mmCIF file of C-alpha atoms in Angstrom:
data_model
loop_
_atom_site.group_PDB
_atom_site.id
_atom_site.type_symbol
_atom_site.label_atom_id
_atom_site.label_comp_id
_atom_site.label_asym_id
_atom_site.label_seq_id
_atom_site.Cartn_x
_atom_site.Cartn_y
_atom_site.Cartn_z
ATOM 1 C CA MET A 1205 -1.849 -8.141 2.468
ATOM 2 C CA GLY A 1206 -3.310 -11.207 0.904
ATOM 3 C CA ALA A 1207 -2.992 -11.063 -3.117
ATOM 4 C CA VAL A 1208 -0.969 -7.879 -2.910
ATOM 5 C CA ALA A 1209 1.706 -9.449 -0.796
ATOM 6 C CA VAL A 1210 1.847 -12.683 -2.719
ATOM 7 C CA GLU A 1211 2.113 -10.797 -5.934
ATOM 8 C CA LEU A 1212 4.970 -8.654 -4.604
ATOM 9 C CA TYR A 1213 6.738 -11.599 -3.031
ATOM 10 C CA ASN A 1214 6.393 -13.609 -6.561
ATOM 11 C CA LEU A 1215 8.183 -10.267 -8.177
ATOM 12 C CA GLY A 1216 11.330 -11.176 -6.016
ATOM 13 C CA HIS A 1217 11.748 -10.995 -2.398
ATOM 14 C CA GLN A 1218 13.967 -8.213 -0.812
ATOM 15 C CA PRO A 1219 14.969 -7.502 2.627
ATOM 16 C CA GLY A 1220 13.185 -4.086 2.704
ATOM 17 C CA PHE A 1221 9.866 -6.065 1.780
ATOM 18 C CA PHE A 1222 7.135 -6.733 4.766
ATOM 19 C CA TYR A 1223 4.224 -8.697 4.020
ATOM 20 C CA MET A 1224 1.208 -7.810 6.352
ATOM 21 C CA GLU A 1225 -0.290 -11.050 6.342
ATOM 22 C CA HIS A 1226 -3.251 -11.659 8.792
ATOM 23 C CA SER A 1227 -3.735 -7.843 9.606
ATOM 24 C CA MET A 1228 -6.037 -6.519 7.014
ATOM 25 C CA GLY A 1229 -6.282 -2.696 7.091
ATOM 26 C CA LEU A 1230 -2.961 -2.037 8.636
ATOM 27 C CA ALA A 1231 -0.608 -1.802 5.755
ATOM 28 C CA SER A 1232 -1.291 1.961 5.819
ATOM 29 C CA SER A 1233 -0.695 2.555 9.348
ATOM 30 C CA ALA A 1234 2.578 0.532 9.347
ATOM 31 C CA GLY A 1235 3.648 2.355 6.387
ATOM 32 C CA LEU A 1236 2.593 5.801 7.850
ATOM 33 C CA GLY A 1237 5.058 4.768 11.319
ATOM 34 C CA LEU A 1238 7.758 4.021 8.847
ATOM 35 C CA ALA A 1239 7.660 7.160 7.067
ATOM 36 C CA LEU A 1240 7.669 8.998 10.256
ATOM 37 C CA CYS A 1241 10.559 7.331 11.633
ATOM 38 C CA LEU A 1242 12.634 7.281 8.749
ATOM 39 C CA PRO A 1243 12.142 10.663 7.090
ATOM 40 C CA GLY A 1244 15.090 10.179 4.763
ATOM 41 C CA ARG A 1245 13.841 7.196 3.083
ATOM 42 C CA LYS A 1246 11.014 6.906 0.525
ATOM 43 C CA ILE A 1247 8.414 4.616 1.783
ATOM 44 C CA VAL A 1248 5.966 2.984 -0.567
ATOM 45 C CA VAL A 1249 2.768 1.012 0.964
ATOM 46 C CA LEU A 1250 1.062 -1.589 -1.547
ATOM 47 C CA ASP A 1251 -2.411 -2.071 -0.640
ATOM 48 C CA GLY A 1252 -5.865 -3.246 -1.688
ATOM 49 C CA ASP A 1253 -9.083 -1.492 -1.788
ATOM 50 C CA ALA A 1254 -10.787 -3.804 0.623
ATOM 51 C CA SER A 1255 -7.876 -3.193 3.235
ATOM 52 C CA VAL A 1256 -8.033 0.338 2.882
ATOM 53 C CA LEU A 1257 -11.702 0.337 3.462
ATOM 54 C CA MET A 1258 -11.467 -1.388 6.580
ATOM 55 C CA ASN A 1259 -9.106 1.268 7.969
ATOM 56 C CA LEU A 1260 -10.071 4.470 6.271
ATOM 57 C CA GLY A 1261 -9.320 6.651 9.229
ATOM 58 C CA THR A 1262 -5.581 6.063 8.495
ATOM 59 C CA LEU A 1263 -6.118 8.349 5.492
ATOM 60 C CA SER A 1264 -6.995 11.312 7.835
ATOM 61 C CA THR A 1265 -4.042 10.557 9.939
ATOM 62 C CA MET A 1266 -1.764 10.282 6.938
ATOM 63 C CA ALA A 1267 -3.065 13.778 6.158
ATOM 64 C CA ARG A 1268 -2.606 15.056 9.261
ATOM 65 C CA TYR A 1269 1.074 14.096 9.550
ATOM 66 C CA SER A 1270 1.596 14.365 5.749
ATOM 67 C CA PRO A 1271 4.998 12.584 5.622
ATOM 68 C CA HIS A 1272 6.839 13.992 2.621
ATOM 69 C CA ASN A 1273 8.332 10.557 1.768
ATOM 70 C CA LEU A 1274 5.280 8.229 1.733
ATOM 71 C CA THR A 1275 3.289 7.178 -1.209
ATOM 72 C CA HIS A 1276 0.472 4.813 -0.707
ATOM 73 C CA VAL A 1277 -0.483 2.812 -3.806
ATOM 74 C CA ILE A 1278 -3.953 1.076 -3.436
ATOM 75 C CA PHE A 1279 -4.792 -1.661 -6.175
ATOM 76 C CA ASP A 1280 -8.672 -1.489 -6.497
ATOM 77 C CA ASN A 1281 -10.107 -4.750 -7.856
ATOM 78 C CA GLU A 1282 -13.458 -3.858 -6.275
ATOM 79 C CA SER A 1283 -13.383 -7.008 -4.273
ATOM 80 C CA LEU A 1284 -12.100 -8.821 -1.347
ATOM 81 C CA LEU A 1285 -10.169 -11.117 -3.723
ATOM 82 C CA SER A 1286 -8.075 -12.727 -0.906
ATOM 83 C CA VAL A 1287 -10.964 -13.878 1.072
ATOM 84 C CA GLY A 1288 -13.477 -15.177 -1.854
ATOM 85 C CA GLY A 1289 -13.907 -12.281 -4.155
ATOM 86 C CA PHE A 1290 -16.842 -10.541 -2.416
ATOM 87 C CA PRO A 1291 -17.553 -7.296 -3.994
ATOM 88 C CA SER A 1292 -16.077 -4.194 -2.026
ATOM 89 C CA ALA A 1293 -17.700 -0.708 -1.451
ATOM 90 C CA THR A 1294 -15.488 0.406 -4.444
ATOM 91 C CA SER A 1295 -17.648 -1.768 -6.875
ATOM 92 C CA THR A 1296 -20.752 0.349 -6.195
ATOM 93 C CA GLY A 1297 -19.002 3.815 -6.248
ATOM 94 C CA THR A 1298 -16.878 4.499 -3.481
ATOM 95 C CA ASN A 1299 -13.795 6.322 -4.812
ATOM 96 C CA LEU A 1300 -10.825 5.944 -2.652
ATOM 97 C CA ALA A 1301 -8.612 8.769 -4.331
ATOM 98 C CA LEU A 1302 -11.746 11.151 -3.545
ATOM 99 C CA VAL A 1303 -11.958 9.949 -0.117
ATOM 100 C CA ALA A 1304 -8.129 10.575 0.345
ATOM 101 C CA LYS A 1305 -8.530 13.865 -1.223
ATOM 102 C CA GLY A 1306 -11.497 14.503 1.402
ATOM 103 C CA ALA A 1307 -9.396 13.435 4.235
ATOM 104 C CA GLY A 1308 -6.859 16.193 3.423
ATOM 105 C CA VAL A 1309 -4.271 14.266 0.958
ATOM 106 C CA LYS A 1310 -3.254 16.879 -1.552
ATOM 107 C CA ASN A 1311 -1.730 14.456 -4.181
ATOM 108 C CA THR A 1312 -4.287 11.858 -5.212
ATOM 109 C CA GLY A 1313 -5.249 10.293 -8.475
ATOM 110 C CA LEU A 1314 -7.444 7.324 -9.747
ATOM 111 C CA TYR A 1315 -5.908 5.519 -12.832
ATOM 112 C CA SER A 1316 -7.551 2.877 -14.989
ATOM 113 C CA ASP A 1317 -4.741 2.446 -17.525
ATOM 114 C CA ILE A 1318 -0.999 1.641 -16.967
ATOM 115 C CA GLU A 1319 0.482 4.676 -18.746
ATOM 116 C CA GLY A 1320 -1.500 7.136 -16.477
ATOM 117 C CA PHE A 1321 -0.552 5.089 -13.390
ATOM 118 C CA GLN A 1322 3.176 4.642 -14.265
ATOM 119 C CA GLY A 1323 3.340 8.481 -14.996
ATOM 120 C CA ALA A 1324 1.723 9.143 -11.627
ATOM 121 C CA TYR A 1325 3.900 6.912 -9.763
ATOM 122 C CA ASP A 1326 7.220 8.302 -11.368
ATOM 123 C CA GLU A 1327 5.947 12.025 -10.360
ATOM 124 C CA ALA A 1328 5.172 10.469 -6.640
ATOM 125 C CA ALA A 1329 8.423 8.796 -6.576
ATOM 126 C CA ASN A 1330 10.017 12.117 -7.345
ATOM 127 C CA ARG A 1331 7.886 14.397 -5.386
ATOM 128 C CA ASP A 1332 8.799 15.193 -1.708
ATOM 129 C CA GLU A 1333 5.159 14.889 -0.519
ATOM 130 C CA LEU A 1334 2.602 12.490 0.428
ATOM 131 C CA SER A 1335 0.743 10.949 -2.455
ATOM 132 C CA VAL A 1336 -2.136 8.355 -2.754
ATOM 133 C CA LEU A 1337 -2.354 6.765 -6.006
ATOM 134 C CA VAL A 1338 -5.409 4.462 -6.844
ATOM 135 C CA ALA A 1339 -5.080 1.852 -9.593
ATOM 136 C CA LYS A 1340 -8.072 0.375 -10.939
ATOM 137 C CA VAL A 1341 -7.122 -3.511 -11.674
ATOM 138 C CA LYS A 1342 -8.853 -6.522 -12.629
ATOM 139 C CA ALA A 1343 -9.876 -9.189 -9.879
ATOM 140 C CA VAL A 1344 -7.459 -11.689 -10.868
ATOM 141 C CA GLY A 1345 -5.018 -13.058 -8.051
ATOM 142 C CA PRO A 1346 -2.354 -15.495 -7.799
ATOM 143 C CA THR A 1347 -2.849 -19.102 -8.456
ATOM 144 C CA SER A 1348 -1.455 -19.759 -5.001
ATOM 145 C CA PHE A 1349 -1.103 -17.706 -1.756
ATOM 146 C CA ALA A 1350 1.901 -19.703 -0.646
ATOM 147 C CA MET A 1351 5.210 -18.009 0.294
ATOM 148 C CA ASP A 1352 8.350 -19.296 1.129
ATOM 149 C CA ILE A 1353 9.076 -16.891 3.696
ATOM 150 C CA GLY A 1354 7.486 -17.501 7.050
ATOM 151 C CA LEU A 1355 5.835 -14.528 8.980
ATOM 152 C CA LEU A 1356 8.404 -14.588 11.830
ATOM 153 C CA GLU A 1357 11.269 -14.776 9.421
ATOM 154 C CA ASN A 1358 10.005 -11.957 7.449
ATOM 155 C CA ARG A 1359 9.350 -9.993 10.853
ATOM 156 C CA PHE A 1360 12.805 -10.366 11.782
ATOM 157 C CA GLU A 1361 14.517 -9.726 8.592
ATOM 158 C CA PHE A 1362 12.513 -6.747 8.123
ATOM 159 C CA ALA A 1363 13.186 -5.451 11.665
ATOM 160 C CA ARG A 1364 17.101 -6.107 10.919
ATOM 161 C CA HIS A 1365 16.694 -4.027 7.749
ATOM 162 C CA ILE A 1366 15.163 -1.088 9.295
ATOM 163 C CA LYS A 1367 17.798 -1.237 12.030
ATOM 164 C CA ASP A 1368 20.742 -1.267 9.543
ATOM 165 C CA LEU A 1369 18.848 1.807 7.636
ATOM 166 C CA ARG A 1370 18.704 3.703 10.942
ATOM 167 C CA SER A 1371 22.374 3.261 11.778
ATOM 168 C CA GLU A 1372 23.488 4.325 8.078
#
């Protein structure tokens, strides 16, 4: 999604990365589907606070199915950075870790320092249970939202990657 997708892309594209462009709010739903279809693989969703706020119902659905292999990381910059930087509901008190907990997710946490987040992420990566981690971050985005991979190219590359995983 927006800034999160571009930041991930800028770290170095991999065939297993799928950038949910032009579908704000749906990264969590796609990740849930992948986790349920690929129970032997660890699935990590990188999301933004405004995106999660647009599809809060997914947290309840995640809790209902509770895939053991899903970690949902939410970068909370308290804004809609990708579309102008307008404040999100987290800027006025909404705590997405508590929302996830209230939806039924057992392993949740809100982190405002890198050390705390890193420790929680490492635990989640080694845990065989659904986790939702919210990292408070500054509202600083990429200097450009351009990526050298097109939407269709990414779609087909990712689909081939998933097909290969399923045949292993």
